[in-house]
CSV table of C-alpha atoms and ligand atoms in Angstrom, one decimal:
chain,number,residue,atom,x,y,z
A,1,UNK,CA,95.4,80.8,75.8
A,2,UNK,CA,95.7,76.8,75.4
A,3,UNK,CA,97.8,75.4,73.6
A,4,UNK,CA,96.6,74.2,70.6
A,5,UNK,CA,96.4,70.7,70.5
A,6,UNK,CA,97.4,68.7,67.3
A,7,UNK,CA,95.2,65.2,66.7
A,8,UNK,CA,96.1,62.7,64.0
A,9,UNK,CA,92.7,60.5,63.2
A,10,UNK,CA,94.0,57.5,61.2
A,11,UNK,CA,91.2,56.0,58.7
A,12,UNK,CA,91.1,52.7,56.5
A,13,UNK,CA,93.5,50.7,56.8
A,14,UNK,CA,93.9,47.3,54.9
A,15,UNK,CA,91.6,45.4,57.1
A,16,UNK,CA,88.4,43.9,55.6
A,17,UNK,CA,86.6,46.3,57.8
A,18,UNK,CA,88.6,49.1,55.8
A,19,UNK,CA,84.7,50.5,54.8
A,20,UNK,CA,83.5,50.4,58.4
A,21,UNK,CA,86.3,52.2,59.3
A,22,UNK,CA,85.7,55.4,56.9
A,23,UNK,CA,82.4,55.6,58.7
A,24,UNK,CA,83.3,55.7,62.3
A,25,UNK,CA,86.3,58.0,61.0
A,26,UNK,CA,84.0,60.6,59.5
A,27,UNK,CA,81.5,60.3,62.8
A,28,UNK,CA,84.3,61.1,65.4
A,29,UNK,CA,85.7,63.7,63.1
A,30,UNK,CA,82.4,65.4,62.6
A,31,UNK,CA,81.6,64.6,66.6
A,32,UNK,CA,85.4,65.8,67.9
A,33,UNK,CA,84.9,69.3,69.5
A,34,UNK,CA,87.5,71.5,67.5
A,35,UNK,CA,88.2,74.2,69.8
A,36,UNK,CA,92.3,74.9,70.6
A,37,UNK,CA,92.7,71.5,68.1
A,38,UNK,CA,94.5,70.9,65.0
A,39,UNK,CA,93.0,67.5,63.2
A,40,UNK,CA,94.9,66.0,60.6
A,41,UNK,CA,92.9,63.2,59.1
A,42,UNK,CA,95.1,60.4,57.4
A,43,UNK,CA,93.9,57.5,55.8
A,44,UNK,CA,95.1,54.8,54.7
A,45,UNK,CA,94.0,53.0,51.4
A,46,UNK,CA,93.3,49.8,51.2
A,47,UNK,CA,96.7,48.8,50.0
A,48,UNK,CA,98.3,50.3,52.2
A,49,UNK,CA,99.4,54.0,50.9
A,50,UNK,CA,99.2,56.4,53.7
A,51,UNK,CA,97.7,60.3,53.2
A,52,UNK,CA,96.6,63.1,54.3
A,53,UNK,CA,93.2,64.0,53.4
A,54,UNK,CA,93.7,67.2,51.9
A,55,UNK,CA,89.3,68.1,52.1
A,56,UNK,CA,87.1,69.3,54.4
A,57,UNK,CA,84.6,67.7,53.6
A,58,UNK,CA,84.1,64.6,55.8
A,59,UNK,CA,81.6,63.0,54.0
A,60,UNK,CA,83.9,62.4,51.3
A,61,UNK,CA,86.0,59.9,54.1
A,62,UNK,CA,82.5,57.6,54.9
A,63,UNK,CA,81.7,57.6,50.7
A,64,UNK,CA,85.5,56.8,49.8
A,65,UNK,CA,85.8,60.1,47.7
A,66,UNK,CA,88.1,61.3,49.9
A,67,UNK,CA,91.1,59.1,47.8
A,68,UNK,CA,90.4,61.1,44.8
A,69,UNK,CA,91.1,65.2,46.6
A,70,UNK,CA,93.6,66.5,44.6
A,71,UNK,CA,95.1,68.0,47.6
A,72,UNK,CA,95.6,65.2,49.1
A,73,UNK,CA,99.4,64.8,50.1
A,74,UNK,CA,101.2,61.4,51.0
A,75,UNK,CA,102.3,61.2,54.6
A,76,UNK,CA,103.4,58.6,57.1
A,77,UNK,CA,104.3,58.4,60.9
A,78,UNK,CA,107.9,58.1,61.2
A,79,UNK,CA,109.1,55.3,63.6
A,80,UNK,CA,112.2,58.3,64.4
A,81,UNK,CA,111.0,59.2,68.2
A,82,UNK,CA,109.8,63.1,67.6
A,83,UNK,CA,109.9,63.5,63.9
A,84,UNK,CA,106.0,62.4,63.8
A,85,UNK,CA,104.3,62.8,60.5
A,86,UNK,CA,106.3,62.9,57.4
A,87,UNK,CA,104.8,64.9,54.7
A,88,UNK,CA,105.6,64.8,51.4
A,89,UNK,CA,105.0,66.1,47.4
A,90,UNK,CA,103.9,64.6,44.7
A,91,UNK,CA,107.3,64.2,43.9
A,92,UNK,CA,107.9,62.2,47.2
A,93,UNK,CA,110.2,65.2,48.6
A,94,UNK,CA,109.5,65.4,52.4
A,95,UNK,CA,107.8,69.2,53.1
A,96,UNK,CA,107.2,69.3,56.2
A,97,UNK,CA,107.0,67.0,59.7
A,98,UNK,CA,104.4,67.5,62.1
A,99,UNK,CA,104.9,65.8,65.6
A,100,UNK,CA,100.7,65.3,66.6
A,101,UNK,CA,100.1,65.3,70.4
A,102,UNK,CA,98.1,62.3,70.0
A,103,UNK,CA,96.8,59.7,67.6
A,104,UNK,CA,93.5,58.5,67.5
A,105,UNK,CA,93.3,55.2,65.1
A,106,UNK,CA,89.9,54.9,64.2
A,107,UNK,CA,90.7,51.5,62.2
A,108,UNK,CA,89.5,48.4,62.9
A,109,UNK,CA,90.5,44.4,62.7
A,110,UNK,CA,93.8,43.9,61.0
A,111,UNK,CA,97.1,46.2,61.7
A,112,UNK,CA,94.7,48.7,63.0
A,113,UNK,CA,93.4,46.5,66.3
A,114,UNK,CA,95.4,43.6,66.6
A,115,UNK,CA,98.4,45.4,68.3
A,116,UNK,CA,100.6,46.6,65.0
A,117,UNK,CA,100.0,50.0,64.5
A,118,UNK,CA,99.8,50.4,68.4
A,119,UNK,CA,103.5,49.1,68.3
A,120,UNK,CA,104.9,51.4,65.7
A,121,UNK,CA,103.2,54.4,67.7
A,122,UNK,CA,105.5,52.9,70.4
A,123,UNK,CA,108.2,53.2,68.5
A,124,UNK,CA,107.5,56.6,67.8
A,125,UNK,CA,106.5,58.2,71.3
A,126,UNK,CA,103.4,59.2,70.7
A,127,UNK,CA,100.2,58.8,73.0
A,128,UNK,CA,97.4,57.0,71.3
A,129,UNK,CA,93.7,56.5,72.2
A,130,UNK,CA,92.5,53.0,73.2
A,131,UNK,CA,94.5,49.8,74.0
A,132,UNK,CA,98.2,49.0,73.7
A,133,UNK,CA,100.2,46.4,72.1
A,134,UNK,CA,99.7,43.7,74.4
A,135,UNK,CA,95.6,44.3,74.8
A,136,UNK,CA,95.3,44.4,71.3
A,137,UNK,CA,96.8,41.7,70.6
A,138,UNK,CA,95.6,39.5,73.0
A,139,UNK,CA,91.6,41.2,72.5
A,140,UNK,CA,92.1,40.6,68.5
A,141,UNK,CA,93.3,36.9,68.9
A,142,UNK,CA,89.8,35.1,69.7
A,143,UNK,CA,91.7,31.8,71.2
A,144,UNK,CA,94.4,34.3,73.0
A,145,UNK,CA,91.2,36.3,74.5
A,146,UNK,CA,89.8,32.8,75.4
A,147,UNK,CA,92.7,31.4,77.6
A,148,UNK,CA,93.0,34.6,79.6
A,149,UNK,CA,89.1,35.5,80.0
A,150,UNK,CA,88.8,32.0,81.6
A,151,UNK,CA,90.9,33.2,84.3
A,152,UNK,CA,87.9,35.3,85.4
A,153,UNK,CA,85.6,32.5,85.7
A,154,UNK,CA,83.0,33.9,83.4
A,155,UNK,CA,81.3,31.2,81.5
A,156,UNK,CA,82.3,30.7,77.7
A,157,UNK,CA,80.9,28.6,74.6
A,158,UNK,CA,82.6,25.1,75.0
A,159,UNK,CA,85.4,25.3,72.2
A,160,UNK,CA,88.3,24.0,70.0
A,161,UNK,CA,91.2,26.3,68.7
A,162,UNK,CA,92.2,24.0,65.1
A,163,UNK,CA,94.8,25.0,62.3
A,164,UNK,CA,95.2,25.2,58.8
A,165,UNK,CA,98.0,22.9,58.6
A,166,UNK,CA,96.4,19.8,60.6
A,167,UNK,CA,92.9,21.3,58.3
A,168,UNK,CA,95.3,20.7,55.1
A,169,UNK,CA,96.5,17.4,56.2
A,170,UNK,CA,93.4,15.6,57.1
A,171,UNK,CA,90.3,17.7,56.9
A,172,UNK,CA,87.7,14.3,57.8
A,173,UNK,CA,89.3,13.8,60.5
A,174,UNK,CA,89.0,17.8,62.0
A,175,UNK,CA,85.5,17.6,61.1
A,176,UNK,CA,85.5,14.0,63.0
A,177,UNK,CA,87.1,15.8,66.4
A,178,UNK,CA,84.8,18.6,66.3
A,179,UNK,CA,81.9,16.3,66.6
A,180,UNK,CA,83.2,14.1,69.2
A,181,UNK,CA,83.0,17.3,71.6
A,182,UNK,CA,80.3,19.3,70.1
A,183,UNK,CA,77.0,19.1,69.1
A,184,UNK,CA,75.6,21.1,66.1
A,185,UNK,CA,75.0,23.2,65.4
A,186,UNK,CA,79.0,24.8,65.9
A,187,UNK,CA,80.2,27.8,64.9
A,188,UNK,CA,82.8,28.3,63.1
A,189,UNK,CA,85.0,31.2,63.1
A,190,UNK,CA,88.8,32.9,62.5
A,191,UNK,CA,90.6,33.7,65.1
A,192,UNK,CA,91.7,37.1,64.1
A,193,UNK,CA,88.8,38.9,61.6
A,194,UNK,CA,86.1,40.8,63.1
A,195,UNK,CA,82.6,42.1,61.6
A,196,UNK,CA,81.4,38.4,61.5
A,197,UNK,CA,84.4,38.0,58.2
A,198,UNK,CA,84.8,33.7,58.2
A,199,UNK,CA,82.1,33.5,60.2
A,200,UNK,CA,79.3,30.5,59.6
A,201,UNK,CA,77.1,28.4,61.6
A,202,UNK,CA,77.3,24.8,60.6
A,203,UNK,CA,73.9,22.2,61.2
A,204,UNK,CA,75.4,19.1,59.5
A,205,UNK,CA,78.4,17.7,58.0
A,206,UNK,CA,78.4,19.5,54.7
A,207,UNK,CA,78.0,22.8,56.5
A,208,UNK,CA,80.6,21.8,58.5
A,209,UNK,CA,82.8,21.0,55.5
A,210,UNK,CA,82.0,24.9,53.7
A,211,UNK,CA,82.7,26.4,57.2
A,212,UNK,CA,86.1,25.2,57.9
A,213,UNK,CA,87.1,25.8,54.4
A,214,UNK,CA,85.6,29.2,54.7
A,215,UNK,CA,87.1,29.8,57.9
A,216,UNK,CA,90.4,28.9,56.9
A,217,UNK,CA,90.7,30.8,53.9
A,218,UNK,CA,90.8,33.9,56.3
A,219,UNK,CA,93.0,32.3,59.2
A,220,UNK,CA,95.4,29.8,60.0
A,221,UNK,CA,93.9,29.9,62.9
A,222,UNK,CA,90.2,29.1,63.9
A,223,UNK,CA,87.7,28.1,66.8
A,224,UNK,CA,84.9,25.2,66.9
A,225,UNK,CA,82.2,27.1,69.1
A,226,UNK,CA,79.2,25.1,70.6
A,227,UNK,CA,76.0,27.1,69.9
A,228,UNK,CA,74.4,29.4,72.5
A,229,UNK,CA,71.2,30.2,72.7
A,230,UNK,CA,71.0,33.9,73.6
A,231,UNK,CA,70.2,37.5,73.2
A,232,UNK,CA,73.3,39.4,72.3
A,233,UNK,CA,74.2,41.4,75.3
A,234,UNK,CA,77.0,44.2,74.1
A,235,UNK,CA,78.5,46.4,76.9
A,236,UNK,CA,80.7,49.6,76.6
A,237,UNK,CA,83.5,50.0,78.9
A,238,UNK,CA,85.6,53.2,79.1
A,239,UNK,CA,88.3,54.4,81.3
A,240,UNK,CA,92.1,53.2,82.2
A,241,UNK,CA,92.4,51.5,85.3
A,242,UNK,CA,88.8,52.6,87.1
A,243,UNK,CA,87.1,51.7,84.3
A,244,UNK,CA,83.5,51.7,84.1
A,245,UNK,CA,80.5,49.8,81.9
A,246,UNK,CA,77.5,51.5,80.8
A,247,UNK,CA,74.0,50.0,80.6
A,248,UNK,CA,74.4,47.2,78.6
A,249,UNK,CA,72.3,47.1,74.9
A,250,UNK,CA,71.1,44.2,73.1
A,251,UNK,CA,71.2,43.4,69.2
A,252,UNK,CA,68.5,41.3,67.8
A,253,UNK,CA,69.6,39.9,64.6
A,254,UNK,CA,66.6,39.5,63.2
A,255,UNK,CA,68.7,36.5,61.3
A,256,UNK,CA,69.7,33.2,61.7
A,257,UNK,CA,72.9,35.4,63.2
A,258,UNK,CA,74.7,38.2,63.2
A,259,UNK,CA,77.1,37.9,60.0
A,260,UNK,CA,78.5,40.0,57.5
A,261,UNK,CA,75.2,41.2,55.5
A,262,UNK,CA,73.1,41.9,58.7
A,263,UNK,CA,76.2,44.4,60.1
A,264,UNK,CA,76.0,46.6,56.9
A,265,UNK,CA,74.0,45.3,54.6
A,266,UNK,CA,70.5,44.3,54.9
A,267,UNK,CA,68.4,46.3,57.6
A,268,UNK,CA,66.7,43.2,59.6
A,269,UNK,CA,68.6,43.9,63.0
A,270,UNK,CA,67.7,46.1,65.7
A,271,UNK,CA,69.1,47.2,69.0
A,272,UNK,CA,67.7,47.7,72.4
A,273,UNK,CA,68.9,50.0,74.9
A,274,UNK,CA,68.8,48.9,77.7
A,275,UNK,CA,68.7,45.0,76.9
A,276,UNK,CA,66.1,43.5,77.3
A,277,UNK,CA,67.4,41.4,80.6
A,278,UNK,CA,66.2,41.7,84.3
A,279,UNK,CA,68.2,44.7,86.0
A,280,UNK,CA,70.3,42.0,87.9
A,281,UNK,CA,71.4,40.7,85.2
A,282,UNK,CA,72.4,44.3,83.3
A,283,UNK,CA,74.7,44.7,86.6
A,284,UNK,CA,76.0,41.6,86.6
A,285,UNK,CA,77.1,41.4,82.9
A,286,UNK,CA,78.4,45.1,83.2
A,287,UNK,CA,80.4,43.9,86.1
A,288,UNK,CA,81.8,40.7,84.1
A,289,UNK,CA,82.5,43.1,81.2
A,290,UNK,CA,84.8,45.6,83.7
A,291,UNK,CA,86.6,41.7,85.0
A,292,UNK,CA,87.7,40.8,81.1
A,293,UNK,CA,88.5,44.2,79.9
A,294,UNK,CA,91.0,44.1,83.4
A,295,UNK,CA,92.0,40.1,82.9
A,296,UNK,CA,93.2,41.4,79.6
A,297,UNK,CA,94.7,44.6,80.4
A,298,UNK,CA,92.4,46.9,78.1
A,299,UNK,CA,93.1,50.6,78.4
A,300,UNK,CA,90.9,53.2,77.2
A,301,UNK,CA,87.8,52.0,75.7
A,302,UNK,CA,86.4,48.3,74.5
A,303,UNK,CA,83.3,46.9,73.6
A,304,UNK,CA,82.9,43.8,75.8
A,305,UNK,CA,80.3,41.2,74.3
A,306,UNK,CA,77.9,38.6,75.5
A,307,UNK,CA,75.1,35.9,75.2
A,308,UNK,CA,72.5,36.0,77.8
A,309,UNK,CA,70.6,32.8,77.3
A,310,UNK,CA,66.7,33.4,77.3
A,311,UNK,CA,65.8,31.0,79.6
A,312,UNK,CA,67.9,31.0,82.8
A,313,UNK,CA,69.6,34.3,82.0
A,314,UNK,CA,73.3,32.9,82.1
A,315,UNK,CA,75.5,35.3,80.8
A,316,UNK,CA,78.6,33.6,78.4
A,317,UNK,CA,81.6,35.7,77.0
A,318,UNK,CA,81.4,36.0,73.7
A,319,UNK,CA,84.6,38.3,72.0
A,320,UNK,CA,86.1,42.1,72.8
A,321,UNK,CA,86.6,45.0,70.4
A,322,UNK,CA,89.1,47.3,71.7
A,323,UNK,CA,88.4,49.5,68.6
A,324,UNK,CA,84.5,49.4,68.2
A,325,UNK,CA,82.2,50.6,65.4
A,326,UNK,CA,82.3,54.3,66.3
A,327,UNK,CA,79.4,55.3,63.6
A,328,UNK,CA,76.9,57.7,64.3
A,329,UNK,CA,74.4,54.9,64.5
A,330,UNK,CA,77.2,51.8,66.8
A,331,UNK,CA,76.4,51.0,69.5
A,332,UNK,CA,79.7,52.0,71.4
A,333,UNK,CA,78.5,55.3,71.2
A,334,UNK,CA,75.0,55.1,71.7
A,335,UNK,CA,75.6,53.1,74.8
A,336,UNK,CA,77.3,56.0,76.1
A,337,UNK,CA,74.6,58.7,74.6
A,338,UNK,CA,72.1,56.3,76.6
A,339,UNK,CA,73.9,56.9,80.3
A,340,UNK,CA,74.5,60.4,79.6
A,341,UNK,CA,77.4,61.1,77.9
A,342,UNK,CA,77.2,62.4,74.3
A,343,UNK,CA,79.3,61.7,71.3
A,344,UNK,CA,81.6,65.0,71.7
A,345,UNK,CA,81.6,64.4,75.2
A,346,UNK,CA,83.0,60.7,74.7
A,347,UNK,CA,86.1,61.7,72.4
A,348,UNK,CA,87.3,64.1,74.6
A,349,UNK,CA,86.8,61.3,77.3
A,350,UNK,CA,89.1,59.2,74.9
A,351,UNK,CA,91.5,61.3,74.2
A,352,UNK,CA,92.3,62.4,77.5
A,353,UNK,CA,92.5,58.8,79.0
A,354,UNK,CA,94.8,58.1,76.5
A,355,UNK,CA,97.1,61.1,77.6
A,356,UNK,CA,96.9,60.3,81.2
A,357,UNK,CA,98.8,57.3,80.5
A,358,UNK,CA,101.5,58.9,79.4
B,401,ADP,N1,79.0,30.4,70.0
B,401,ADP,C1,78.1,31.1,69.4
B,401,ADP,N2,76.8,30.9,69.6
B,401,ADP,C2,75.8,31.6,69.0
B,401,ADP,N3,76.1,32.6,68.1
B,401,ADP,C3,77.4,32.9,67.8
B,401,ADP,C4,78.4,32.2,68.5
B,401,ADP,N4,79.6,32.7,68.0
B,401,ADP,C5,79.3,33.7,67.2
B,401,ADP,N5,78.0,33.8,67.0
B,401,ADP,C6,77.3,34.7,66.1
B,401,ADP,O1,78.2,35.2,65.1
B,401,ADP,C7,78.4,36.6,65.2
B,401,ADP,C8,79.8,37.0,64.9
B,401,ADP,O2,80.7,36.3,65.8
B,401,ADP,P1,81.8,37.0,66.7
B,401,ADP,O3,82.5,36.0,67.6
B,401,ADP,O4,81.1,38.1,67.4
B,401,ADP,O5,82.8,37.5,65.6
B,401,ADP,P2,83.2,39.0,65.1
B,401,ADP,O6,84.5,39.4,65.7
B,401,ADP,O7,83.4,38.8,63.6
B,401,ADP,O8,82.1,39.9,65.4
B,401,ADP,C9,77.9,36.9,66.6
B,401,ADP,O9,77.5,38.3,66.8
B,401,ADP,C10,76.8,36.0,66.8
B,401,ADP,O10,75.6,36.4,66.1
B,402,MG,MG1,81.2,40.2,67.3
């Protein structure tokens, strides 16, 4: 018989994307084929307390419920090489250890993809699915991914990396510089947040104004983007160092952009699989999606994303996710569904990538 095979899936985290997180968590946990496995779910509220959901009911993890089991039992990964999970009672005496095989950190934006976590499971020795420290880092950083996804040629949006403190000492004269090299409308954004969190588009000096302050409230660190003018052109990549893309897919908005309430609110936007570009152009962008996840040393899995103007079909980086929506309905997974390969089928893919680089 095989050995059974003991997964830790990390949930929540204290990222603004904590909520997205609980989703994607109870899809892959739902979608993970069980057989010769041990799955310990542990999330991780959104102040930080780490435990082990003590359910089985997964829905419980997407609603939020899950916090309130009664059997839940605090627990953390030790940074000790080989002691692995700590468990412990409600009187905080440790009960037992349990040294997982792997971790699987289904969290998203900060600690969970920008590198942190990926450095304490370091520490501790123990494989983990998707991109290490340095990828992470780099991939979360949108002025870090900027710099090194120029060295593969692939056209960007024109832009300006700015900080809080030069913001706080003069804020006319950042606005002043952002116009002298771009036109509006700009984009505005934080370096480190995902799910569109800072985000605005900015027509005119007042906008302008709102969207720095906006920005900066979530960073110390943003970009000045010039506007493109495109469909947005996602692509999935998997694999370690023969990565490969699938069919890229397209999200139409149906807003003036892709923020916040579009995401996971409102239900305006729709996705196309395949995009809706000329077959050329699919290759082409799948191929310059496979160049940046290599430029910046991605392992496992990313979502790679892109404009694709309408009218001459040039295809400009936009940002990675080395962590992406993993929901039942992202489309991460439904790229993958689309070329053949089904949830399940995917997080076994995952997992074992992540132990062949061990
Ligand atoms: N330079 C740009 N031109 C046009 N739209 C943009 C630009 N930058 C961002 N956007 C819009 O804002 C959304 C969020 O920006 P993005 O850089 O993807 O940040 P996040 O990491 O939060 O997803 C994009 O999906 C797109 O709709
Ligand atoms: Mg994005």
């Amino acid at each position: 018989m095989e050995k059974l095979q003991t997964i830790c899936v990390l949930f929540g985290g204290v990222s603004p994307e904590h909520d997205v997180s609980r989703v994607s968590a109870e899809a892959v946990l739902r979608n993970m084929n069980k057989e010769n496995r041990r799955i310990l779910p542990i999330g991780i509220t959104k102040n930080g307390q780490w435990m082990l959901f003590g359910g089985e009911d997964y829905a419980d993890i997407a609603s939020g419920k899950w916090e309130e089991n009664e059997n839940n039992r605090a627990a953390f990964l030790s940074p000790v090489r080989g002691m692995g999970i700590v468990v412990m009672d409600e009187k905080n005496t440790v009960t037992e250890t349990i040294l997982p095989d792997l971790i699987f950190p289904v969290l998203h934006g900060e600690n969970g993809e920008d590198g942190t976590i990926q450095g304490l499971f370091e520490i501790a020795g123990i494989p983990y699915v998707g991109c290490g420290v340095c990828a992470a880092a780099a991939s979360m950083d949108k002025s870090v991914t900027k710099l090194i996804a120029a060295t593969t040629g692939v056209r960007q949006a024109n832009w300006l990396t700015l900080t809080r403190r030069s913001y706080k000492k003069d804020p006319s004269a950042m606005c002043e510089k952002i116009k002298q090299t771009l036109d509006y409308p700009v984009f505005i954004k934080p370096c480190s947040t995902g799910s569109s969190v800072g985000v605005s588009k900015a027509k005119n000096d007042s906008e302008l104004s709102a969207a720095l302050e906006q920005a900066f409230r979530f960073d110390r660190k943003i970009l000045a983007e010039e506007f493109i003018d495109g469909r947005e052109v996602e692509v999935a990549v998997l694999g370690n160092d023969n990565a490969k893309a699938a069919t890229a897919g397209e999200i139409d908005a149906g807003a003036e952009f892709y923020d916040y309430e579009t995401k996971y609110v409102t239900s305006t936007s729709r996705a196309y699989i395949p995009a809706r570009i000329s077959d050329e152009t699919n290759e082409k962008v799948r191929r310059y999606a496979v160049k940046i996840f290599r430029a910046l040393g991605c392992a496992g899995l990313s979502r790679v994303d892109f404009f694709v103007t309408r009218d001459t079909e040039d295809i400009v980086f936009n940002e990675i996710n080395t962590l992406p929506g993993f929901t039942s309905i992202s489309m991460y997974p439904k790229m993958w569904d689309a070329d053949g390969l089904p949830f399940s089928a995917l997080i076994d893919r995952v997992i074992d990538l992540a132990l062949e680089e061990c």
